[in-house]
mmCIF file of C-alpha atoms in Angstrom:
data_model
loop_
_atom_site.group_PDB
_atom_site.id
_atom_site.type_symbol
_atom_site.label_atom_id
_atom_site.label_comp_id
_atom_site.label_asym_id
_atom_site.label_seq_id
_atom_site.Cartn_x
_atom_site.Cartn_y
_atom_site.Cartn_z
ATOM 1 C CA MET T 11 35.972 35.169 -37.857
ATOM 2 C CA SER T 12 32.432 34.765 -38.669
ATOM 3 C CA GLN T 13 29.796 34.711 -35.601
ATOM 4 C CA ILE T 14 28.436 31.726 -35.465
ATOM 5 C CA ALA T 15 25.011 32.723 -33.944
ATOM 6 C CA PRO T 16 23.524 30.163 -31.310
ATOM 7 C CA PRO T 17 20.824 27.736 -32.412
ATOM 8 C CA ARG T 18 17.107 29.485 -31.501
ATOM 9 C CA PRO T 19 15.388 27.057 -29.257
ATOM 10 C CA ALA T 20 13.073 26.169 -31.642
ATOM 11 C CA ALA T 21 15.939 24.327 -33.290
ATOM 12 C CA LEU T 22 16.802 22.718 -30.223
ATOM 13 C CA TRP T 23 13.301 21.911 -29.545
ATOM 14 C CA GLN T 24 13.351 19.820 -33.168
ATOM 15 C CA ALA T 25 16.871 18.256 -32.091
ATOM 16 C CA VAL T 26 15.549 17.054 -28.936
ATOM 17 C CA ALA T 27 12.118 15.937 -29.994
ATOM 18 C CA SER T 28 13.627 13.809 -32.554
ATOM 19 C CA VAL T 29 15.044 11.547 -29.783
ATOM 20 C CA LEU T 30 13.816 8.365 -30.269
ATOM 21 C CA ASP T 31 12.477 6.059 -27.169
ATOM 22 C CA PRO T 32 15.145 3.066 -26.906
ATOM 23 C CA GLU T 33 12.314 0.668 -25.626
ATOM 24 C CA VAL T 34 9.410 1.844 -28.457
ATOM 25 C CA PRO T 35 12.002 2.938 -31.512
ATOM 26 C CA VAL T 36 9.518 3.693 -33.523
ATOM 27 C CA LEU T 37 7.976 7.045 -31.373
ATOM 28 C CA THR T 38 10.007 9.839 -30.332
ATOM 29 C CA ILE T 39 10.266 11.198 -26.365
ATOM 30 C CA GLU T 40 7.950 14.316 -28.338
ATOM 31 C CA ASP T 41 5.466 11.607 -29.333
ATOM 32 C CA LEU T 42 5.533 9.543 -25.990
ATOM 33 C CA GLY T 43 5.148 13.197 -24.168
ATOM 34 C CA ILE T 44 8.081 12.683 -22.047
ATOM 35 C CA LEU T 45 9.722 15.192 -23.121
ATOM 36 C CA ARG T 46 8.548 18.182 -20.999
ATOM 37 C CA ASP T 47 10.071 21.451 -21.620
ATOM 38 C CA LEU T 48 13.455 23.167 -23.011
ATOM 39 C CA HIS T 49 14.945 26.441 -21.962
ATOM 40 C CA LEU T 50 17.637 28.163 -23.282
ATOM 41 C CA ASP T 51 19.967 31.036 -20.750
ATOM 42 C CA GLU T 52 21.272 33.971 -21.766
ATOM 43 C CA SER T 53 25.008 32.469 -20.838
ATOM 44 C CA GLY T 54 23.830 29.460 -23.632
ATOM 45 C CA HIS T 55 23.040 26.720 -21.121
ATOM 46 C CA VAL T 56 20.265 24.331 -22.493
ATOM 47 C CA GLU T 57 18.205 22.515 -19.823
ATOM 48 C CA VAL T 58 15.869 19.715 -20.967
ATOM 49 C CA VAL T 59 13.020 18.514 -18.903
ATOM 50 C CA ILE T 60 11.520 14.928 -19.082
ATOM 51 C CA THR T 61 9.689 12.686 -17.020
ATOM 52 C CA PRO T 62 9.614 8.693 -16.716
ATOM 53 C CA THR T 63 6.850 6.581 -18.245
ATOM 54 C CA TYR T 64 6.938 4.717 -14.935
ATOM 55 C CA SER T 65 8.718 5.048 -11.743
ATOM 56 C CA GLY T 66 11.413 2.283 -12.698
ATOM 57 C CA CYS T 67 11.613 2.759 -16.287
ATOM 58 C CA PRO T 68 14.910 1.857 -17.313
ATOM 59 C CA ALA T 69 15.391 3.989 -20.158
ATOM 60 C CA MET T 70 15.612 6.807 -18.986
ATOM 61 C CA ASP T 71 19.525 6.618 -18.637
ATOM 62 C CA ALA T 72 19.616 5.868 -21.986
ATOM 63 C CA ILE T 73 17.233 8.395 -23.079
ATOM 64 C CA THR T 74 19.458 11.148 -21.018
ATOM 65 C CA ALA T 75 22.277 10.285 -23.093
ATOM 66 C CA ASP T 76 20.641 10.389 -26.181
ATOM 67 C CA VAL T 77 19.392 13.979 -25.683
ATOM 68 C CA VAL T 78 23.099 15.251 -24.750
ATOM 69 C CA GLU T 79 24.071 13.754 -28.083
ATOM 70 C CA ALA T 80 21.148 15.251 -30.060
ATOM 71 C CA LEU T 81 22.415 18.608 -28.796
ATOM 72 C CA ALA T 82 25.913 18.325 -29.194
ATOM 73 C CA ALA T 83 25.001 17.540 -32.699
ATOM 74 C CA VAL T 84 23.818 20.857 -33.011
ATOM 75 C CA GLY T 85 26.387 22.442 -31.594
ATOM 76 C CA CYS T 86 24.691 22.833 -27.763
ATOM 77 C CA HIS T 87 27.598 21.487 -25.476
ATOM 78 C CA ASP T 88 26.360 22.826 -22.167
ATOM 79 C CA VAL T 89 23.332 20.721 -21.374
ATOM 80 C CA SER T 90 21.530 19.743 -18.316
ATOM 81 C CA VAL T 91 18.496 16.773 -18.312
ATOM 82 C CA ARG T 92 16.458 17.646 -15.415
ATOM 83 C CA LEU T 93 14.125 14.445 -14.643
ATOM 84 C CA VAL T 94 10.555 15.515 -12.953
ATOM 85 C CA LEU T 95 8.030 13.217 -11.906
ATOM 86 C CA ALA T 96 5.473 15.996 -11.370
ATOM 87 C CA PRO T 97 2.891 16.088 -12.912
ATOM 88 C CA ALA T 98 2.783 12.261 -13.531
ATOM 89 C CA TRP T 99 3.248 11.081 -17.194
ATOM 90 C CA THR T 100 -0.022 9.562 -18.534
ATOM 91 C CA THR T 101 -0.712 7.447 -21.556
ATOM 92 C CA ASP T 102 -2.910 10.425 -22.614
ATOM 93 C CA TRP T 103 0.157 12.159 -23.205
ATOM 94 C CA ILE T 104 0.861 10.332 -26.283
ATOM 95 C CA SER T 105 0.282 12.104 -29.365
ATOM 96 C CA GLU T 106 -2.432 11.249 -31.921
ATOM 97 C CA VAL T 107 0.752 10.838 -34.496
ATOM 98 C CA GLY T 108 2.277 8.272 -31.785
ATOM 99 C CA ARG T 109 -1.082 6.516 -31.717
ATOM 100 C CA ARG T 110 -0.635 5.944 -35.739
ATOM 101 C CA LYS T 111 3.191 5.203 -35.426
ATOM 102 C CA LEU T 112 2.294 2.814 -32.476
ATOM 103 C CA GLN T 113 -0.278 0.911 -34.254
ATOM 104 C CA THR T 114 1.526 0.633 -37.794
ATOM 105 C CA TYR T 115 4.995 -0.850 -35.829
ATOM 106 C CA GLY T 116 2.222 -3.532 -34.316
ATOM 107 C CA ILE T 117 1.486 -2.426 -31.137
ATOM 108 C CA ALA T 118 -2.048 -1.876 -30.177
ATOM 109 C CA PRO T 119 -2.061 1.873 -28.730
ATOM 110 C CA PRO T 120 -3.833 2.814 -25.535
ATOM 111 C CA SER T 121 -7.285 3.812 -24.731
ATOM 112 C CA HIS T 122 -7.609 7.448 -22.946
ATOM 113 C CA ARG T 123 -7.771 6.730 -19.334
ATOM 114 C CA GLY T 124 -10.002 9.513 -18.555
ATOM 115 C CA ASP T 125 -10.739 10.297 -15.031
ATOM 116 C CA GLY T 126 -12.861 6.815 -13.990
ATOM 117 C CA PRO T 127 -11.282 5.495 -11.083
ATOM 118 C CA VAL T 128 -11.236 2.236 -12.949
ATOM 119 C CA PRO T 129 -9.854 1.707 -16.511
ATOM 120 C CA VAL T 130 -12.763 0.478 -18.400
ATOM 121 C CA ALA T 131 -11.838 -3.069 -20.176
ATOM 122 C CA LEU T 132 -12.481 -2.213 -23.732
ATOM 123 C CA SER T 133 -11.896 -4.235 -26.514
ATOM 124 C CA VAL T 134 -8.506 -3.929 -27.794
ATOM 125 C CA ARG T 135 -7.813 -4.146 -31.642
ATOM 126 C CA CYS T 136 -5.261 -6.344 -33.017
ATOM 127 C CA PRO T 137 -2.739 -4.262 -34.691
ATOM 128 C CA GLN T 138 -2.032 -6.850 -37.469
ATOM 129 C CA CYS T 139 -5.487 -7.663 -38.690
ATOM 130 C CA GLY T 140 -7.629 -5.058 -36.869
ATOM 131 C CA SER T 141 -10.271 -7.918 -35.522
ATOM 132 C CA ALA T 142 -11.887 -6.724 -32.357
ATOM 133 C CA ASP T 143 -11.611 -10.285 -31.246
ATOM 134 C CA THR T 144 -8.805 -10.461 -28.864
ATOM 135 C CA ARG T 145 -7.603 -11.511 -25.502
ATOM 136 C CA GLU T 146 -5.161 -9.909 -22.971
ATOM 137 C CA LEU T 147 -2.659 -12.967 -21.769
ATOM 138 C CA SER T 148 -1.318 -11.480 -19.205
ATOM 139 C CA ARG T 149 -1.612 -7.400 -17.844
ATOM 140 C CA PHE T 150 2.628 -7.328 -17.968
ATOM 141 C CA GLY T 151 4.430 -7.368 -20.587
ATOM 142 C CA SER T 152 8.027 -6.948 -22.335
ATOM 143 C CA THR T 153 8.274 -3.948 -20.445
ATOM 144 C CA ALA T 154 6.924 -1.671 -17.947
ATOM 145 C CA CYS T 155 4.317 0.148 -19.971
ATOM 146 C CA LYS T 156 2.786 -2.825 -22.414
ATOM 147 C CA SER T 157 0.723 -5.773 -21.623
ATOM 148 C CA LEU T 158 0.688 -8.773 -23.626
ATOM 149 C CA TRP T 159 -2.405 -9.838 -26.035
ATOM 150 C CA SER T 160 -3.096 -12.546 -28.416
ATOM 151 C CA CYS T 161 -5.688 -12.118 -31.556
ATOM 152 C CA ARG T 162 -8.638 -14.615 -31.583
ATOM 153 C CA SER T 163 -8.993 -14.083 -35.445
ATOM 154 C CA CYS T 164 -5.556 -13.812 -37.209
ATOM 155 C CA LEU T 165 -4.000 -16.165 -33.913
ATOM 156 C CA GLU T 166 -0.855 -13.690 -33.568
ATOM 157 C CA PRO T 167 0.135 -12.527 -30.397
ATOM 158 C CA PHE T 168 0.820 -8.645 -29.844
ATOM 159 C CA ASP T 169 1.653 -5.677 -27.428
ATOM 160 C CA HIS T 170 -0.658 -3.610 -26.141
ATOM 161 C CA PHE T 171 0.431 -0.105 -24.459
ATOM 162 C CA LYS T 172 -1.593 -0.017 -21.574
ATOM 163 C CA ALA T 173 -3.487 2.914 -20.043
ATOM 164 C CA LEU T 174 -1.457 4.393 -17.430
ATOM 165 C CA MET E 16 6.082 30.715 24.229
ATOM 166 C CA PRO E 17 2.989 29.021 23.150
ATOM 167 C CA THR E 18 2.742 30.364 19.751
ATOM 168 C CA SER E 19 6.381 29.373 18.769
ATOM 169 C CA THR E 20 5.549 26.342 20.156
ATOM 170 C CA ARG E 21 2.655 25.455 18.011
ATOM 171 C CA HIS E 22 4.661 26.600 15.105
ATOM 172 C CA LEU E 23 7.294 24.093 15.745
ATOM 173 C CA ALA E 24 5.278 21.230 16.189
ATOM 174 C CA THR E 25 3.769 21.919 12.822
ATOM 175 C CA ALA E 26 7.027 22.743 11.014
ATOM 176 C CA PRO E 27 8.785 19.033 10.028
ATOM 177 C CA SER E 28 12.246 18.856 10.705
ATOM 178 C CA ASN E 29 14.322 17.652 7.588
ATOM 179 C CA ALA E 30 15.256 14.601 9.759
ATOM 180 C CA ASP E 31 11.529 13.334 10.485
ATOM 181 C CA VAL E 32 10.869 13.784 6.845
ATOM 182 C CA SER E 33 14.113 11.671 5.734
ATOM 183 C CA ARG E 34 13.362 8.981 7.996
ATOM 184 C CA TYR E 35 9.468 8.735 6.793
ATOM 185 C CA ALA E 36 10.707 8.324 3.459
ATOM 186 C CA LEU E 37 13.215 6.149 4.535
ATOM 187 C CA ARG E 38 10.629 3.600 5.828
ATOM 188 C CA LEU E 39 8.404 3.683 2.541
ATOM 189 C CA GLY E 40 11.430 3.189 0.460
ATOM 190 C CA ASP E 41 12.952 0.508 2.226
ATOM 191 C CA ASP E 42 8.761 -1.156 2.209
ATOM 192 C CA ALA E 43 9.340 -0.516 -1.777
ATOM 193 C CA LEU E 44 12.997 -1.512 -2.117
ATOM 194 C CA ILE E 45 12.694 -5.042 -0.353
ATOM 195 C CA SER E 46 9.255 -5.855 -1.786
ATOM 196 C CA ALA E 47 10.802 -5.427 -5.350
ATOM 197 C CA GLN E 48 14.154 -7.728 -4.102
ATOM 198 C CA ARG E 49 11.685 -10.764 -3.280
ATOM 199 C CA MET E 50 9.483 -10.440 -6.093
ATOM 200 C CA GLY E 51 12.758 -10.352 -8.094
ATOM 201 C CA GLU E 52 13.472 -13.267 -6.812
ATOM 202 C CA TRP E 53 10.445 -15.343 -8.547
ATOM 203 C CA ILE E 54 11.895 -14.337 -11.950
ATOM 204 C CA ALA E 55 12.481 -17.846 -13.996
ATOM 205 C CA ALA E 56 10.652 -19.644 -10.882
ATOM 206 C CA ALA E 57 7.106 -18.354 -10.956
ATOM 207 C CA PRO E 58 3.917 -21.113 -12.008
ATOM 208 C CA GLN E 59 4.150 -19.929 -15.950
ATOM 209 C CA LEU E 60 6.098 -17.637 -18.530
ATOM 210 C CA GLU E 61 3.939 -14.607 -18.027
ATOM 211 C CA GLU E 62 3.859 -14.696 -14.231
ATOM 212 C CA ASP E 63 7.887 -14.358 -14.244
ATOM 213 C CA VAL E 64 7.451 -11.069 -16.780
ATOM 214 C CA ALA E 65 4.584 -9.639 -14.468
ATOM 215 C CA LEU E 66 6.451 -9.857 -11.044
ATOM 216 C CA GLY E 67 9.475 -8.737 -13.021
ATOM 217 C CA ASN E 68 7.606 -5.633 -14.179
ATOM 218 C CA ILE E 69 5.997 -5.235 -10.198
ATOM 219 C CA ALA E 70 9.381 -5.807 -9.029
ATOM 220 C CA LEU E 71 10.447 -3.002 -11.556
ATOM 221 C CA ASP E 72 7.886 -0.291 -10.277
ATOM 222 C CA LEU E 73 8.480 -0.929 -6.602
ATOM 223 C CA LEU E 74 12.149 -0.232 -7.445
ATOM 224 C CA GLY E 75 12.165 2.828 -9.687
ATOM 225 C CA GLN E 76 9.365 4.460 -6.525
ATOM 226 C CA ALA E 77 12.225 2.718 -4.079
ATOM 227 C CA ARG E 78 14.837 4.705 -5.943
ATOM 228 C CA ALA E 79 12.583 8.265 -5.799
ATOM 229 C CA LEU E 80 12.128 7.825 -1.938
ATOM 230 C CA LEU E 81 15.825 6.869 -0.907
ATOM 231 C CA THR E 82 17.364 9.104 -3.107
ATOM 232 C CA TYR E 83 14.918 11.988 -1.434
ATOM 233 C CA ALA E 84 15.594 10.392 2.008
ATOM 234 C CA GLY E 85 19.584 10.691 0.958
ATOM 235 C CA GLN E 86 19.021 14.498 0.350
ATOM 236 C CA LEU E 87 16.979 15.261 3.304
ATOM 237 C CA GLU E 88 19.601 13.650 5.570
ATOM 238 C CA GLY E 89 21.799 16.245 4.280
ATOM 239 C CA ALA E 90 25.334 13.626 4.706
ATOM 240 C CA GLY E 91 25.862 13.026 0.959
ATOM 241 C CA ARG E 92 24.595 9.356 1.294
ATOM 242 C CA ASP E 93 22.992 8.455 -2.290
ATOM 243 C CA GLU E 94 20.269 5.974 -3.216
ATOM 244 C CA ASP E 95 22.818 3.399 -3.283
ATOM 245 C CA ASP E 96 24.903 3.944 -0.411
ATOM 246 C CA LEU E 97 21.361 3.617 1.356
ATOM 247 C CA ALA E 98 20.297 0.431 -0.446
ATOM 248 C CA TYR E 99 23.768 -1.427 0.025
ATOM 249 C CA LEU E 100 25.930 0.033 2.842
ATOM 250 C CA ARG E 101 23.318 0.245 5.459
ATOM 251 C CA ASP E 102 22.872 -2.847 8.045
ATOM 252 C CA GLU E 103 19.870 -4.789 9.205
ATOM 253 C CA ARG E 104 19.520 -2.585 12.231
ATOM 254 C CA GLN E 105 19.214 0.438 9.956
ATOM 255 C CA PHE E 106 16.651 -0.631 7.263
ATOM 256 C CA LEU E 107 12.834 0.777 8.306
ATOM 257 C CA ASN E 108 10.813 -1.727 6.232
ATOM 258 C CA ALA E 109 7.535 -3.640 7.828
ATOM 259 C CA GLN E 110 8.178 -7.253 8.357
ATOM 260 C CA ILE E 111 5.833 -8.350 5.987
ATOM 261 C CA PHE E 112 7.656 -7.254 2.911
ATOM 262 C CA GLU E 113 11.070 -9.145 3.883
ATOM 263 C CA LEU E 114 9.628 -12.819 4.652
ATOM 264 C CA GLY E 115 10.194 -15.683 2.533
ATOM 265 C CA ASN E 116 8.428 -16.057 -0.628
ATOM 266 C CA GLY E 117 6.910 -19.517 -0.255
ATOM 267 C CA ASP E 118 4.818 -20.835 -2.313
ATOM 268 C CA PHE E 119 3.145 -18.781 -4.871
ATOM 269 C CA GLY E 120 0.143 -18.597 -2.611
ATOM 270 C CA PHE E 121 1.933 -16.897 0.148
ATOM 271 C CA THR E 122 3.830 -14.787 -2.158
ATOM 272 C CA VAL E 123 -0.511 -13.604 -3.772
ATOM 273 C CA ALA E 124 -1.596 -13.073 -0.276
ATOM 274 C CA ARG E 125 0.938 -10.743 0.488
ATOM 275 C CA LEU E 126 1.184 -9.048 -2.496
ATOM 276 C CA LEU E 127 -2.385 -8.405 -2.256
ATOM 277 C CA VAL E 128 -2.114 -6.777 1.157
ATOM 278 C CA THR E 129 1.006 -4.839 0.928
ATOM 279 C CA SER E 130 -0.394 -3.510 -2.829
ATOM 280 C CA THR E 131 -3.646 -2.309 -1.325
ATOM 281 C CA TYR E 132 -1.878 -0.889 1.411
ATOM 282 C CA GLN E 133 0.375 1.068 -0.572
ATOM 283 C CA HIS E 134 -2.403 2.083 -2.860
ATOM 284 C CA ALA E 135 -4.270 3.449 -0.234
ATOM 285 C CA LEU E 136 -1.396 5.087 1.186
ATOM 286 C CA TYR E 137 -0.296 6.542 -1.958
ATOM 287 C CA ALA E 138 -3.514 7.890 -3.033
ATOM 288 C CA GLY E 139 -3.663 10.178 0.726
ATOM 289 C CA LEU E 140 0.114 10.899 0.055
ATOM 290 C CA ARG E 141 -0.761 12.350 -3.478
ATOM 291 C CA HIS E 142 -2.035 15.623 -1.399
ATOM 292 C CA SER E 143 0.949 15.412 1.036
ATOM 293 C CA ALA E 144 2.403 19.077 1.658
ATOM 294 C CA ASP E 145 5.724 17.686 1.197
ATOM 295 C CA SER E 146 5.712 18.442 -2.909
ATOM 296 C CA THR E 147 8.191 15.734 -3.495
ATOM 297 C CA LEU E 148 6.500 12.913 -1.454
ATOM 298 C CA ALA E 149 3.468 13.978 -3.316
ATOM 299 C CA ALA E 150 4.802 13.697 -6.866
ATOM 300 C CA ILE E 151 6.383 10.282 -6.085
ATOM 301 C CA ALA E 152 3.030 9.348 -4.834
ATOM 302 C CA ALA E 153 0.867 10.478 -7.822
ATOM 303 C CA LYS E 154 3.252 8.392 -10.215
ATOM 304 C CA ALA E 155 3.216 5.289 -7.778
ATOM 305 C CA VAL E 156 -0.709 4.963 -6.882
ATOM 306 C CA LYS E 157 -1.193 4.481 -10.866
ATOM 307 C CA GLU E 158 1.548 1.767 -10.893
ATOM 308 C CA VAL E 159 0.804 0.323 -7.756
ATOM 309 C CA ASP E 160 -3.004 -0.108 -8.914
ATOM 310 C CA TYR E 161 -1.965 -2.575 -11.570
ATOM 311 C CA HIS E 162 -0.128 -4.774 -9.078
ATOM 312 C CA ARG E 163 -3.246 -4.478 -6.822
ATOM 313 C CA ASP E 164 -5.428 -5.540 -9.698
ATOM 314 C CA HIS E 165 -2.846 -8.580 -10.525
ATOM 315 C CA ALA E 166 -3.062 -10.121 -6.921
ATOM 316 C CA THR E 167 -6.550 -9.958 -6.758
ATOM 317 C CA GLN E 168 -7.048 -11.797 -9.807
ATOM 318 C CA TRP E 169 -4.646 -14.418 -8.612
ATOM 319 C CA THR E 170 -6.510 -14.342 -5.399
ATOM 320 C CA LEU E 171 -9.798 -15.050 -7.067
ATOM 321 C CA ARG E 172 -8.593 -17.518 -9.060
ATOM 322 C CA LEU E 173 -6.339 -19.799 -6.436
ATOM 323 C CA GLY E 174 -9.056 -19.142 -3.608
ATOM 324 C CA ASP E 175 -12.157 -20.550 -5.642
ATOM 325 C CA GLY E 176 -9.897 -23.177 -7.891
ATOM 326 C CA THR E 177 -9.137 -26.198 -7.188
ATOM 327 C CA ALA E 178 -9.618 -27.967 -3.697
ATOM 328 C CA GLU E 179 -5.438 -27.589 -3.341
ATOM 329 C CA SER E 180 -5.144 -24.166 -4.965
ATOM 330 C CA HIS E 181 -7.907 -23.250 -2.243
ATOM 331 C CA ARG E 182 -5.636 -25.010 0.529
ATOM 332 C CA ARG E 183 -2.695 -23.346 -0.251
ATOM 333 C CA MET E 184 -4.181 -19.562 -0.726
ATOM 334 C CA GLN E 185 -5.851 -20.047 2.758
ATOM 335 C CA GLN E 186 -2.606 -21.181 3.748
ATOM 336 C CA GLY E 187 -1.110 -18.067 2.210
ATOM 337 C CA VAL E 188 -3.605 -15.823 3.759
ATOM 338 C CA ASP E 189 -3.107 -17.701 7.304
ATOM 339 C CA ASP E 190 0.684 -17.337 7.096
ATOM 340 C CA VAL E 191 0.709 -13.535 6.050
ATOM 341 C CA TRP E 192 -2.393 -11.998 8.439
ATOM 342 C CA PRO E 193 -0.018 -11.706 11.790
ATOM 343 C CA TYR E 194 2.384 -9.380 9.742
ATOM 344 C CA ILE E 195 -0.542 -6.923 8.802
ATOM 345 C CA SER E 196 -1.505 -4.898 11.964
ATOM 346 C CA GLU E 197 2.589 -3.445 11.886
ATOM 347 C CA LEU E 198 1.527 -1.470 8.779
ATOM 348 C CA PHE E 199 -0.965 0.336 10.191
ATOM 349 C CA GLU E 200 0.956 1.263 13.436
ATOM 350 C CA SER E 201 1.224 5.042 14.108
ATOM 351 C CA ASP E 202 4.345 6.612 16.000
ATOM 352 C CA ALA E 203 5.599 9.496 17.292
ATOM 353 C CA LEU E 204 7.284 9.946 13.959
ATOM 354 C CA THR E 205 4.322 9.408 11.549
ATOM 355 C CA THR E 206 1.460 11.536 14.068
ATOM 356 C CA ALA E 207 3.822 14.513 14.093
ATOM 357 C CA LEU E 208 4.199 14.445 10.480
ATOM 358 C CA ALA E 209 0.636 13.567 9.762
ATOM 359 C CA ALA E 210 -0.040 16.781 11.779
ATOM 360 C CA SER E 211 2.040 18.586 9.404
ATOM 361 C CA GLY E 212 0.429 17.590 6.523
ATOM 362 C CA VAL E 213 3.117 15.670 4.990
ATOM 363 C CA ALA E 214 2.329 11.977 6.258
ATOM 364 C CA VAL E 215 -0.439 9.817 5.856
ATOM 365 C CA ASP E 216 -1.029 8.511 9.543
ATOM 366 C CA PRO E 217 -1.187 4.713 8.849
ATOM 367 C CA ASN E 218 -4.082 3.803 11.609
ATOM 368 C CA SER E 219 -5.623 5.730 9.334
ATOM 369 C CA LEU E 220 -5.506 3.410 6.510
ATOM 370 C CA GLU E 221 -6.274 0.310 8.397
ATOM 371 C CA GLU E 222 -10.074 0.137 7.703
ATOM 372 C CA GLN E 223 -10.228 0.964 4.050
ATOM 373 C CA VAL E 224 -7.162 -1.810 3.158
ATOM 374 C CA LEU E 225 -9.010 -4.285 5.147
ATOM 375 C CA VAL E 226 -12.553 -3.906 3.894
ATOM 376 C CA TYR E 227 -10.539 -4.357 -0.008
ATOM 377 C CA VAL E 228 -8.809 -7.149 1.096
ATOM 378 C CA GLU E 229 -11.933 -8.797 3.279
ATOM 379 C CA GLN E 230 -14.084 -8.270 -0.151
ATOM 380 C CA VAL E 231 -11.806 -10.245 -2.193
ATOM 381 C CA LEU E 232 -10.853 -12.950 0.279
ATOM 382 C CA THR E 233 -14.813 -13.249 0.310
ATOM 383 C CA GLU E 234 -15.289 -13.928 -3.393
ATOM 384 C CA ALA E 235 -12.820 -15.600 -3.378
ATOM 385 C CA THR E 236 -14.328 -18.557 -0.547
ATOM 386 C CA LEU E 237 -11.470 -17.439 1.662
ATOM 387 C CA THR E 238 -11.468 -16.811 5.640
ATOM 388 C CA ARG E 239 -9.982 -14.351 7.084
ATOM 389 C CA PRO E 240 -8.105 -15.438 9.914
ATOM 390 C CA GLU E 241 -8.208 -14.176 13.254
ATOM 391 C CA ALA E 242 -4.725 -12.700 14.442
ATOM 392 C CA THR E 243 -3.720 -14.390 17.156
ATOM 393 C CA VAL E 244 -0.100 -12.825 16.864
ATOM 394 C CA ARG E 245 1.073 -9.825 15.821
ATOM 395 C CA HIS E 246 4.548 -9.058 14.993
ATOM 396 C CA THR E 247 6.028 -5.914 14.679
ATOM 397 C CA GLY E 248 9.462 -4.253 14.921
ATOM 398 C CA GLY E 249 10.633 -3.275 11.413
ATOM 399 C CA ARG E 250 9.827 0.503 11.523
ATOM 400 C CA SER E 251 12.808 0.596 14.257
ATOM 401 C CA GLY E 252 15.050 -1.880 12.412
ATOM 402 C CA ILE E 253 13.725 -5.043 14.451
ATOM 403 C CA HIS E 254 13.892 -7.514 11.908
ATOM 404 C CA THR E 255 12.873 -11.568 11.416
ATOM 405 C CA GLU E 256 15.740 -14.122 10.845
ATOM 406 C CA GLN E 257 15.033 -14.238 6.991
ATOM 407 C CA PHE E 258 15.905 -10.520 6.231
ATOM 408 C CA GLY E 259 19.842 -10.750 6.836
ATOM 409 C CA TYR E 260 19.572 -13.105 3.248
ATOM 410 C CA VAL E 261 17.937 -10.565 1.721
ATOM 411 C CA LEU E 262 20.530 -8.225 2.520
ATOM 412 C CA ALA E 263 23.395 -10.692 1.914
ATOM 413 C CA GLU E 264 22.305 -11.504 -1.348
ATOM 414 C CA MET E 265 21.372 -7.494 -2.519
ATOM 415 C CA GLN E 266 24.404 -6.211 -0.903
ATOM 416 C CA HIS E 267 26.679 -8.625 -1.667
ATOM 417 C CA LEU E 268 28.318 -7.110 -5.026
ATOM 418 C CA ALA E 269 28.597 -3.714 -3.842
ATOM 419 C CA ARG E 270 30.313 -4.685 -1.245
ATOM 420 C CA SER E 271 32.605 -6.605 -2.753
ATOM 421 C CA HIS E 272 33.189 -4.482 -5.318
ATOM 422 C CA PRO E 273 33.185 -1.355 -3.723
ATOM 423 C CA GLY E 274 31.918 1.703 -6.595
ATOM 424 C CA ALA E 275 32.014 -1.281 -9.175
ATOM 425 C CA LYS E 276 30.392 0.386 -12.615
ATOM 426 C CA TRP E 277 29.345 -1.486 -15.558
#
């Protein structure tokens, strides 16, 4: 019987990093910056560390299940997923690739937050037509991480991933 | 002997930290429950979504705090046991969080006060000597920032709006005012935990919270009421008449169908 080599951490990382966020299914959990770490110990146990976007993010259970499933697909069955709160997630952790994917998907990406006490109200570009002539309809949108905007140029409503 | 006494005074017991986490968790949980009641009943569709989102943030904070309170207690109770299986007298939230939603003006006035309070609290608690509380606070403070901003915008809009919106916004502020001082009451628990760097002394938050709230009220052409009555008791399990109804709705399903899952 031939020995099956255990997958290397890089391959495991790739498997986990391709898990999609269930509420923004164009982004992977790596794009979003919520996949924080992966450890493989000598016994073959894999621990994946993730962090929620918002404290009440209802997608964490689904993401945990998807991570376990993604690792099972590459032959890892001894898996635990640990949720950490610190350091607190910020939209600054969304990768450049992630920002472009959001834009293409029709969600205006977040502005960089910086360290200021108050988020500066820069204009948000319409992801449909690119116009900067937009207005905020509601600070709270379809999920905890988005606000609802509308474009005065093309008159379409759109979601904005708000800076956190 | 004096040395060890000093040492003991600065080493918080798990029971104390658990009780502190339970207070903060109950504030967030009951607040989430009240905000959630607005879904499908708010003045606009966007507001249903906004208050629902705020409720979700608060629920997330409550889950983390109650889970931690349960772990420290060491009696095997998890977040669900603490939320669903305690009776009225065992809840430690301040009374302001449990008051009925009233009209939208009252809800906005209450949210202005409670979100300003939670913002100041969590900003301080980020530096707690307890790393779990610090982590929960560091996340929560960013979320509560949005809640405070939302309540501020509505207070300005309604206070400085029509005669009717001004009247009802002022009424909301007047009705909520007697419940504010309870948020800033220090007791033996908070004093001891603040001394050991774990808790934020509630008393230390009063000035900054009131400065912010009064600034918003002034800009909204509203008047700060005089506090003639100061209601208190929530931190030791004494609640208002309305609280039992909140628990009845929140706990009914879990108690009628123990262990139900979907």
